[in-house]
Every structure is written in C-alpha cells, then in structure tokens.
mmCIF file of C-alpha atoms (C1' of nucleotides) in Angstrom:
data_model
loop_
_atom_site.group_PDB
_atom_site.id
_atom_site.type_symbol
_atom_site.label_atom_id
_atom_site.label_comp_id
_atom_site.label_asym_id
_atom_site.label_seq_id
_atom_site.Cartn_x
_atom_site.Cartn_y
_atom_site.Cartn_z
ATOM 1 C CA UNK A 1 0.246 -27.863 -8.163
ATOM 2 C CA UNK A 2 -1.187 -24.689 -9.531
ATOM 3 C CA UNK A 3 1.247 -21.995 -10.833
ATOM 4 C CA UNK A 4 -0.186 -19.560 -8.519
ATOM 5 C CA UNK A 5 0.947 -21.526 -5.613
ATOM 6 C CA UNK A 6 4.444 -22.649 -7.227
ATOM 7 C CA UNK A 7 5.050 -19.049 -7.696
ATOM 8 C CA UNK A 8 5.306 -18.636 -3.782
ATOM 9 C CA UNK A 9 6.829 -22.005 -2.821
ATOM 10 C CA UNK A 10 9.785 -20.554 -5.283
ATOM 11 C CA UNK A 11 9.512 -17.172 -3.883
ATOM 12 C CA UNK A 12 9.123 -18.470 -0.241
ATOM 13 C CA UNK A 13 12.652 -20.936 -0.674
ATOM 14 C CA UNK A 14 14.437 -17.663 -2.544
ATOM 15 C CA UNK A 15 13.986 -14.836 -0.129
ATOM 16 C CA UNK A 16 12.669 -16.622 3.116
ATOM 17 C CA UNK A 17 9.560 -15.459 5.318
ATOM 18 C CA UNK A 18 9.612 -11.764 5.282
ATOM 19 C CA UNK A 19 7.380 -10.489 8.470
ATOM 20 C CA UNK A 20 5.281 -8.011 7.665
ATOM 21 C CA UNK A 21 4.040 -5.425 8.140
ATOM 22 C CA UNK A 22 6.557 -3.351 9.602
ATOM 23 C CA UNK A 23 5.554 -1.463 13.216
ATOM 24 C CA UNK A 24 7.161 0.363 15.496
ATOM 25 C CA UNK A 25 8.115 -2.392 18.458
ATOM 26 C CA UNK A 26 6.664 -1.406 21.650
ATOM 27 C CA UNK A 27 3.644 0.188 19.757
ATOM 28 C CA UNK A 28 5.235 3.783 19.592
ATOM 29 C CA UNK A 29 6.609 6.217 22.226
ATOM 30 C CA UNK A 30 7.644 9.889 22.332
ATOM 31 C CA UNK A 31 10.976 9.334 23.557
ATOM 32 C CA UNK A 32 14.368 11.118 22.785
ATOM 33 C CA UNK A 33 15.408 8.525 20.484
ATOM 34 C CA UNK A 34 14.049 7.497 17.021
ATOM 35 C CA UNK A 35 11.628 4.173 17.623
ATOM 36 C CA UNK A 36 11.770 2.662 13.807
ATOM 37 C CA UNK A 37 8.842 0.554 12.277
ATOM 38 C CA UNK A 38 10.937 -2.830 11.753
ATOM 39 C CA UNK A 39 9.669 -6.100 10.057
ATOM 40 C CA UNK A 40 8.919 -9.352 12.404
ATOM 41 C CA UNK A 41 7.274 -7.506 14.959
ATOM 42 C CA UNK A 42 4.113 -9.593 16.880
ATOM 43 C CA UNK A 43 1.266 -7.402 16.712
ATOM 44 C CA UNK A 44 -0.148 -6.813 20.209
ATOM 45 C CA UNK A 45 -1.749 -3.660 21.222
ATOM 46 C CA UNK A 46 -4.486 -1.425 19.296
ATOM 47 C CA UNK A 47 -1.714 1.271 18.648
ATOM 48 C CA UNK A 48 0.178 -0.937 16.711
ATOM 49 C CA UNK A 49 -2.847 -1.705 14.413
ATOM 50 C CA UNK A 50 -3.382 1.929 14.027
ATOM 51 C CA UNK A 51 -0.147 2.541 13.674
ATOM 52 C CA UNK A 52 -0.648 -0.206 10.278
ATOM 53 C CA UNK A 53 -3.882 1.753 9.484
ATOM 54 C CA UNK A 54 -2.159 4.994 9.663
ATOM 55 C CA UNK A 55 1.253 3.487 7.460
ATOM 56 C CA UNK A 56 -1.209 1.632 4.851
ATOM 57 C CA UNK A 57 -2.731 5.325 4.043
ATOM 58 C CA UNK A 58 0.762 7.365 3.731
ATOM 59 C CA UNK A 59 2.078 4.007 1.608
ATOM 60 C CA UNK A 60 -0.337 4.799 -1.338
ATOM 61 C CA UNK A 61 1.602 5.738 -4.205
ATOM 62 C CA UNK A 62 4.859 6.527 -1.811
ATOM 63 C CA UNK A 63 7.932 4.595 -1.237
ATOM 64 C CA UNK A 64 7.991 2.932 2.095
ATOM 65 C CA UNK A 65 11.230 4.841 3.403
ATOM 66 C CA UNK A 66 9.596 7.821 3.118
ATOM 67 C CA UNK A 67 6.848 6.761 5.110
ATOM 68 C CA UNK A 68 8.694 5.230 7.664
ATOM 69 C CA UNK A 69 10.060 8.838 8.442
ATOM 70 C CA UNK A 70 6.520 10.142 8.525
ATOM 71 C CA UNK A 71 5.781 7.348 11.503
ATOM 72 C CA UNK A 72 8.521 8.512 13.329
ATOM 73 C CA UNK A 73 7.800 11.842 13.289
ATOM 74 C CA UNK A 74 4.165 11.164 14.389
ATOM 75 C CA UNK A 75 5.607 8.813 17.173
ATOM 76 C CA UNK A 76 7.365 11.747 18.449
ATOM 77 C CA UNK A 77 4.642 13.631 18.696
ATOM 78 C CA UNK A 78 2.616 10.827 19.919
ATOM 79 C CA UNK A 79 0.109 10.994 17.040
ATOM 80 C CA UNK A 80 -0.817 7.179 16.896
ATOM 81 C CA UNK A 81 -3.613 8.257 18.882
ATOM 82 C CA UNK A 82 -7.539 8.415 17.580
ATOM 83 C CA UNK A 83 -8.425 11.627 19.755
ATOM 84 C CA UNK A 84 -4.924 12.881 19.087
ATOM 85 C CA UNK A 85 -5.524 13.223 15.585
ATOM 86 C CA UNK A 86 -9.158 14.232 16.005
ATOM 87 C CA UNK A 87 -7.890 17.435 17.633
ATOM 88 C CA UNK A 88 -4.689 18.381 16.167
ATOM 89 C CA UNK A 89 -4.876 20.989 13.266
ATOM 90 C CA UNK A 90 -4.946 19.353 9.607
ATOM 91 C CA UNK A 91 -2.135 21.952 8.191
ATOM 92 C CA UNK A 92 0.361 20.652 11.232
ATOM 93 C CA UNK A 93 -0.865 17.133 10.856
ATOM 94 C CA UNK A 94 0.047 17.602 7.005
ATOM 95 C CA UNK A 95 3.961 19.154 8.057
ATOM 96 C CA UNK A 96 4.260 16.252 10.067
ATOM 97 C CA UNK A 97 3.756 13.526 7.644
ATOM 98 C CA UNK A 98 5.670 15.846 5.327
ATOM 99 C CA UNK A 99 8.289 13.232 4.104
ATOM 100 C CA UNK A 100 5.062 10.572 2.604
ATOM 101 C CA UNK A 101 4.466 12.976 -0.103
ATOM 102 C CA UNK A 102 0.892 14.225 -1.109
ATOM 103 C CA UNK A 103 1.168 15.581 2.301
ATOM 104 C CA UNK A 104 -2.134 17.745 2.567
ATOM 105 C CA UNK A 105 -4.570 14.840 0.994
ATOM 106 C CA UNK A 106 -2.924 12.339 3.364
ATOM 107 C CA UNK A 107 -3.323 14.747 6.314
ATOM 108 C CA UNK A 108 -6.785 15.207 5.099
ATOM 109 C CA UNK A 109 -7.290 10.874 4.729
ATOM 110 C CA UNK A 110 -6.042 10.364 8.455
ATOM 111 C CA UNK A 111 -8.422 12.329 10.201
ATOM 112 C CA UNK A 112 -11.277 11.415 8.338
ATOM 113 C CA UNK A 113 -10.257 7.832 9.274
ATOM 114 C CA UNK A 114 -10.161 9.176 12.699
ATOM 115 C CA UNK A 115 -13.520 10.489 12.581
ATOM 116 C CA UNK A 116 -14.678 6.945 11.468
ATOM 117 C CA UNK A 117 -12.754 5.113 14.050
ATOM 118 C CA UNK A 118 -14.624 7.370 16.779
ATOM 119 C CA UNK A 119 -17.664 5.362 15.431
ATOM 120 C CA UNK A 120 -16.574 2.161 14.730
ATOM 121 C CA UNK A 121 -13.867 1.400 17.104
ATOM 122 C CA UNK A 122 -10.832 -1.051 16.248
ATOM 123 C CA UNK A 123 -12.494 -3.099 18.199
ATOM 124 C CA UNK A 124 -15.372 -3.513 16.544
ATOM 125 C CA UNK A 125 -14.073 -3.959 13.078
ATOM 126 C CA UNK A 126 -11.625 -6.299 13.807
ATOM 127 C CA UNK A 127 -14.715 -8.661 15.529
ATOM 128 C CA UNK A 128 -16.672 -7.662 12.044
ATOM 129 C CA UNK A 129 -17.191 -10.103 9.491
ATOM 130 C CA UNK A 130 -14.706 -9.775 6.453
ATOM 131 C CA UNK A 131 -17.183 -8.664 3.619
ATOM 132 C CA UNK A 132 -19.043 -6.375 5.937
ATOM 133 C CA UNK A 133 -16.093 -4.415 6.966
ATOM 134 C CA UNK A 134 -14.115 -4.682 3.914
ATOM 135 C CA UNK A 135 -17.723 -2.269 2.369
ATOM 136 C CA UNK A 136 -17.678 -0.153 5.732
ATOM 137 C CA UNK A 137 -13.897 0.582 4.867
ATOM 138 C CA UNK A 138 -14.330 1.091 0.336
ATOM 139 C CA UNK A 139 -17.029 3.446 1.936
ATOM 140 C CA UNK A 140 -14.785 5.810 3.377
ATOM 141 C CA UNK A 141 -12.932 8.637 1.909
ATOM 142 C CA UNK A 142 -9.507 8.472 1.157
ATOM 143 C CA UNK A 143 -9.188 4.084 1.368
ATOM 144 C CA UNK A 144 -9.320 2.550 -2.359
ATOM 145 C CA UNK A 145 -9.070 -1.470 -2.415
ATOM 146 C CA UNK A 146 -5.977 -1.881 -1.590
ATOM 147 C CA UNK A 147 -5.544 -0.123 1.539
ATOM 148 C CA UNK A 148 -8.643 -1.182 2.733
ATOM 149 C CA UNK A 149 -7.360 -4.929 2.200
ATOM 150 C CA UNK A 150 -3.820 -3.810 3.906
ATOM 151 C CA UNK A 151 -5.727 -2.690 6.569
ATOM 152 C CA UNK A 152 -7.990 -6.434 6.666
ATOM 153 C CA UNK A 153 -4.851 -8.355 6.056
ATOM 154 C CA UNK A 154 -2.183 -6.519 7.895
ATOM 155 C CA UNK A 155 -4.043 -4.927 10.865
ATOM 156 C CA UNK A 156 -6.898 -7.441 11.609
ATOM 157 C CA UNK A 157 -5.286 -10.410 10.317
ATOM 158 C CA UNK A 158 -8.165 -11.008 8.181
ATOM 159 C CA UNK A 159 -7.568 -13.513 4.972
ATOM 160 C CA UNK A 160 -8.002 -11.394 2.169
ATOM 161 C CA UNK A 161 -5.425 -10.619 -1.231
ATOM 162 C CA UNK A 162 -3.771 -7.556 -1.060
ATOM 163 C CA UNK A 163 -3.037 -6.631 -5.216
ATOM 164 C CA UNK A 164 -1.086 -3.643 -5.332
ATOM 165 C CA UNK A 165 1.155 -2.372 -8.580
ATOM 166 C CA UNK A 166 4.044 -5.029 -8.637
ATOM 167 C CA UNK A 167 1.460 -7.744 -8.358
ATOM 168 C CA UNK A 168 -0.135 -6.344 -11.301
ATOM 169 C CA UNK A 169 3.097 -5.635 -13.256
ATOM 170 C CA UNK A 170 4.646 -9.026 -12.563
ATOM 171 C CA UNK A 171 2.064 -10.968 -12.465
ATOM 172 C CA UNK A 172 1.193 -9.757 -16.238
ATOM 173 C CA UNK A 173 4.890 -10.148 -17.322
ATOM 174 C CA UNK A 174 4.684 -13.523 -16.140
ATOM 175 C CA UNK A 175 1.584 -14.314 -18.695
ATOM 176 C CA UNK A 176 -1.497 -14.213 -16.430
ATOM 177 C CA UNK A 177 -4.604 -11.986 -18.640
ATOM 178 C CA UNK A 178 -6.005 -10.280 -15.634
ATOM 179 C CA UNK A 179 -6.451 -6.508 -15.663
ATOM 180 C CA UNK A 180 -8.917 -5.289 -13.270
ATOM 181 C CA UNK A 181 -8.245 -5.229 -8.411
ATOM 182 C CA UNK A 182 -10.831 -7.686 -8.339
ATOM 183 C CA UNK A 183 -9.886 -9.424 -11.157
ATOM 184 C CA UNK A 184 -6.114 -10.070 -10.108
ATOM 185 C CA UNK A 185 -7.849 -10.871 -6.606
ATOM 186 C CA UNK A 186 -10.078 -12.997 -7.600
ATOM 187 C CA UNK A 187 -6.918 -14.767 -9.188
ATOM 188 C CA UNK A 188 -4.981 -15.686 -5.892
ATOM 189 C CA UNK A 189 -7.977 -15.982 -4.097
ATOM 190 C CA UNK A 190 -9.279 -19.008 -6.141
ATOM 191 C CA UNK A 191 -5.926 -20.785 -6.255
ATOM 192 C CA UNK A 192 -4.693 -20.897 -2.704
ATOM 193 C CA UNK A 193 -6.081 -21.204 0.741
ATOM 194 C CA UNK A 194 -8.052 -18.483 2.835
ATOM 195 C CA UNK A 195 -5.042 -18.381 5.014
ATOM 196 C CA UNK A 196 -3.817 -14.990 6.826
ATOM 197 C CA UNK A 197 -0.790 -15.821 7.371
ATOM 198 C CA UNK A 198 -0.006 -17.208 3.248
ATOM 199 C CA UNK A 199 -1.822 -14.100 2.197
ATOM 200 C CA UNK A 200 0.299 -12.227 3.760
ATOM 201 C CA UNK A 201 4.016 -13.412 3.113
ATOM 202 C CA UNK A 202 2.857 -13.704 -0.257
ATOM 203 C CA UNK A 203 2.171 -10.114 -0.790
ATOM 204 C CA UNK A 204 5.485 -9.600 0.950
ATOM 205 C CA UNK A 205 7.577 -11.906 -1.307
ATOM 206 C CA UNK A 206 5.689 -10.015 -4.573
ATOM 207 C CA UNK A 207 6.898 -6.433 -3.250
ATOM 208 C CA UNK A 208 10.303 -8.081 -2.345
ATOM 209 C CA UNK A 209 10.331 -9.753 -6.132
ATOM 210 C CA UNK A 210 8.712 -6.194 -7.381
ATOM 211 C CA UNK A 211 11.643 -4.029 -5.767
ATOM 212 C CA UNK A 212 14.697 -5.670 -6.466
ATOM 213 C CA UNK A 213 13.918 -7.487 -9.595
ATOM 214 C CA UNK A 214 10.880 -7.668 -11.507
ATOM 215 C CA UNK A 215 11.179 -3.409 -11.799
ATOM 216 C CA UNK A 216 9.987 -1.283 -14.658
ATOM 217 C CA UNK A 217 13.775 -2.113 -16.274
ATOM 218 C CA UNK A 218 13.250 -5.800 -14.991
ATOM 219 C CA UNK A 219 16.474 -8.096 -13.866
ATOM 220 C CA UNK A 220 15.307 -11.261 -15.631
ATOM 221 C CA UNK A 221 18.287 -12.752 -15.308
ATOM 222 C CA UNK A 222 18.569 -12.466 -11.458
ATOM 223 C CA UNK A 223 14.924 -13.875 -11.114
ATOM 224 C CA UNK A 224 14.217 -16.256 -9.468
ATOM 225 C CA UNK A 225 10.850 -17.426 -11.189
ATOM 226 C CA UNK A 226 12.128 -16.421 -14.838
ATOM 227 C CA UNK A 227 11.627 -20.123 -15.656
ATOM 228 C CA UNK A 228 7.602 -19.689 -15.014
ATOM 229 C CA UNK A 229 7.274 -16.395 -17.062
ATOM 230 C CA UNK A 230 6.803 -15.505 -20.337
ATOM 231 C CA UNK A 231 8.355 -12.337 -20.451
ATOM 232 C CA UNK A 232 11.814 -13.346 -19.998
ATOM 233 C CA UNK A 233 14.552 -11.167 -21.358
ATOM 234 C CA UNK A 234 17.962 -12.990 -22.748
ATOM 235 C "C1'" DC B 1 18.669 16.484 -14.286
ATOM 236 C "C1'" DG B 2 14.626 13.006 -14.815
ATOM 237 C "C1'" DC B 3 12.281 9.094 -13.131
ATOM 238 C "C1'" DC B 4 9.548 6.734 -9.890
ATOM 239 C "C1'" DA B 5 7.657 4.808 -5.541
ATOM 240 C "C1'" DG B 6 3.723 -0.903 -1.433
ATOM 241 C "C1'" DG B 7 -3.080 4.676 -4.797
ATOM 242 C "C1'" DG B 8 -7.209 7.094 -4.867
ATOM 243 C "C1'" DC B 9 -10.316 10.698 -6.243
ATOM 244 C "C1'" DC B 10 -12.428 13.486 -9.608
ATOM 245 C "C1'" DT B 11 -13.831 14.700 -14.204
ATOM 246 C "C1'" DC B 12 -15.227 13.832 -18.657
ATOM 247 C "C1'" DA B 13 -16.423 11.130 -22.416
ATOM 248 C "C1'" DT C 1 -15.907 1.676 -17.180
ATOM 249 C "C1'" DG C 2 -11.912 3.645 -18.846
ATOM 250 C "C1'" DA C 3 -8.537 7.111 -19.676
ATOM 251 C "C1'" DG C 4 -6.219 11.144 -17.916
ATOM 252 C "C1'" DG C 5 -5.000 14.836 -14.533
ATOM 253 C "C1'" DC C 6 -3.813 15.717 -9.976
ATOM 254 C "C1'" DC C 7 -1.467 15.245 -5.593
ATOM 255 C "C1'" DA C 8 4.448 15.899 -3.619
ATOM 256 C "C1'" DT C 9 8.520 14.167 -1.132
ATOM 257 C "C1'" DG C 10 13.030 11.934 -1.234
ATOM 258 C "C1'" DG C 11 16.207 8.311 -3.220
ATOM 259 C "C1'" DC C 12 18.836 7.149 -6.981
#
DNA sequence: CGCCAGGGCCTCA
DNA sequence: TGAGGCCATGGC
C-alpha cells in the first residue's frame, strides 16, 4: 500500500468519517431562530450548494467559526440567494459577513460570483466537465485553486484534491518534497482513486489532523500518524 | 497583549 | 515564478 493511502486508512480508523462540508440543514431560512451550518448534512437543493460556494469564499484565510456566524447572518437575511446578492448594496453585504474577516474584499468576491452564476447557472456547471469548469472557475475574480476545488469537490461532488495550508504543512513535516497547489495535488491525485467521496473525507481528516494536532506548535506525541513522519518531536 | 485561522490578488524584481 | 504586502475579525 502506498503511504499516501495508509495515511488515511490511519486517519480514517482515528477520528472516524467526518461529513463534510458543513450546511445549514433545510438549505437556509429567515426564521427567528439561528439555523447553524452542521456537518453530515445530505446535500439536496441548489441553495445548499450555494450556500458551500458562498462558505468556501468567506473560509479563505478565516477560521471556520467565524464564518459560520457570517452564514447565519446571511440566512437571516435570506442572502443565499443569486438575485439577492445581485441587488443588495456591497457596503451592507460587507457588514453582514462582518465576522469572516477581510469583510469588504469578500463582499466584493460574492457578488462577482453572483454576477457569474447569472451566466453560468449551478446547473450548468455542475453538468460541466471537471477540467472545463475547474478553468471557468481559476478564471474568476476572487476564487484561487483551492476554493475553486472546494467548490468542485464540496458543492458538485466532483473528484478533485482539495490542498489547502495543513495539507501543505503536514504533509511536508511528514517528509513528502512537494512545494507548489499543483504539485501537492498532483501528489494525492496519483496515489489514490478519482473517488468523491475519498477525496473528500480525506481533506476532512487532514484539517481535523491540522487543527488539533499537527499545528504550527505540533502535538507529536498525540498523533496519530507520528510513526509515518519524519518530523517527529520526542 | 500577540498570534493565527480550511487564501488570493497585486506589485515588483 | 517567487517573495512580500495587504486585507480584518474573533478565539485563545
């Protein structure tokens, strides 16, 4: 077995399937009550994808909590909506998603990912080929590689990698030479199966690993792959 | 108080 | 193509 894929089968036994990515239940409401994005949730209307579009742009660079507020707040105000944020005004689009940080760029990101979705519909890019929409998505504004594979993996259900900085950092600790998106791609890509649903609790397991462990003070002793890496402390 | 989080864009060599 | 500055809140 390849150490890429004995990497997750250790992961996978440790922490157990993790169900992402987390969205609001019934797809959002505007009721009294908070509606919270929670893990394990079946993905099964096109506000719930955008509702993973919209979370996979105020992620970047932003712990999740404070995104998770964000979503509520835009629940509330019923914002999971293409025309809604088409017409609302950037600055109170930008106080709404307040708590994600980098507020006015983010503000700035979902409408002009509105503007696109006017053109090419859900719809249509979840029917698109992988490579074809994976360039249609680099191409816009404001979506780097990995949201754009987030957005394949976790909306569409398409079987792409999703690298983001934990994979990078623990990946590296662990021994592996690769530096470059592509290149750490590349890396699980060639050593497992095109499969959705693998690429997708894998990514989960590495931010799980990345989180509570493998930080920028890492726990080696509480890891539970520290036999497989070379970076070992103690 | 300082550090950092599920990046990406822009600028300048 | 690579390094560095910038964006900004909230948790610890």
């Amino acid at each position: 077995m390849n150490k890429i894929r004995k990497i997750y089968n250790t992961l996978l036994e440790h922490y157990g399937a993790q169900g992402w990515w987390p969205v609001t239940p019934i797809g959002g409401c505007s009721g009294e009550k908070d509606v919270i994005p929670v893990y394990g949730v079946t993905i099964k209307n096109e506000k719930q994808i955008l509702e993973i579009i919209i979370g996979a742009i105020l992620t970047q660079n932003t712990a999740w909590k404070n995104v998770e507020k964000a979503i509520i707040e835009l629940n509330k105000k019923n914002l999971i909506d293409v025309n809604k944020l088409l017409i609302i005004k950037q600055e109170e689009l930008a106080q709404t998603i307040k708590s994600s940080g980098y507020f006015n760029q983010k503000a700035k990101k979902l409408k002009n990912f509105a503007v696109f979705l006017k053109k090419y519909s859900i719809k249509k890019l979840k029917n698109m080929e992988l490579n074809n929409a994976r360039k249609l998505l680099l191409s816009i504004n404001g979506i780097g590689p990995e949201t754009a594979d987030s957005i394949l993996l976790y909306a569409f259900n398409k079987p792409i990698f999703v690298v983001d900085a934990y994979t990078k950092r623990i990946f590296s600790r662990i021994g592996f030479k690769e530096k470059t998106y592509d290149e750490f791609q590349a890396l699980f890509m060639q050593n497992l199966e095109h499969d959705a649903k693998l690429f997708n609790g894998y990514h989960a397991l590495i931010v799980e690993l990345g989180k509570n462990i493998c930080q920028k003070k890492p726990l080696c002793d509480k890891c539970a792959i520290n036999n497989l890496c070379e970076k070992k402390i103690n």
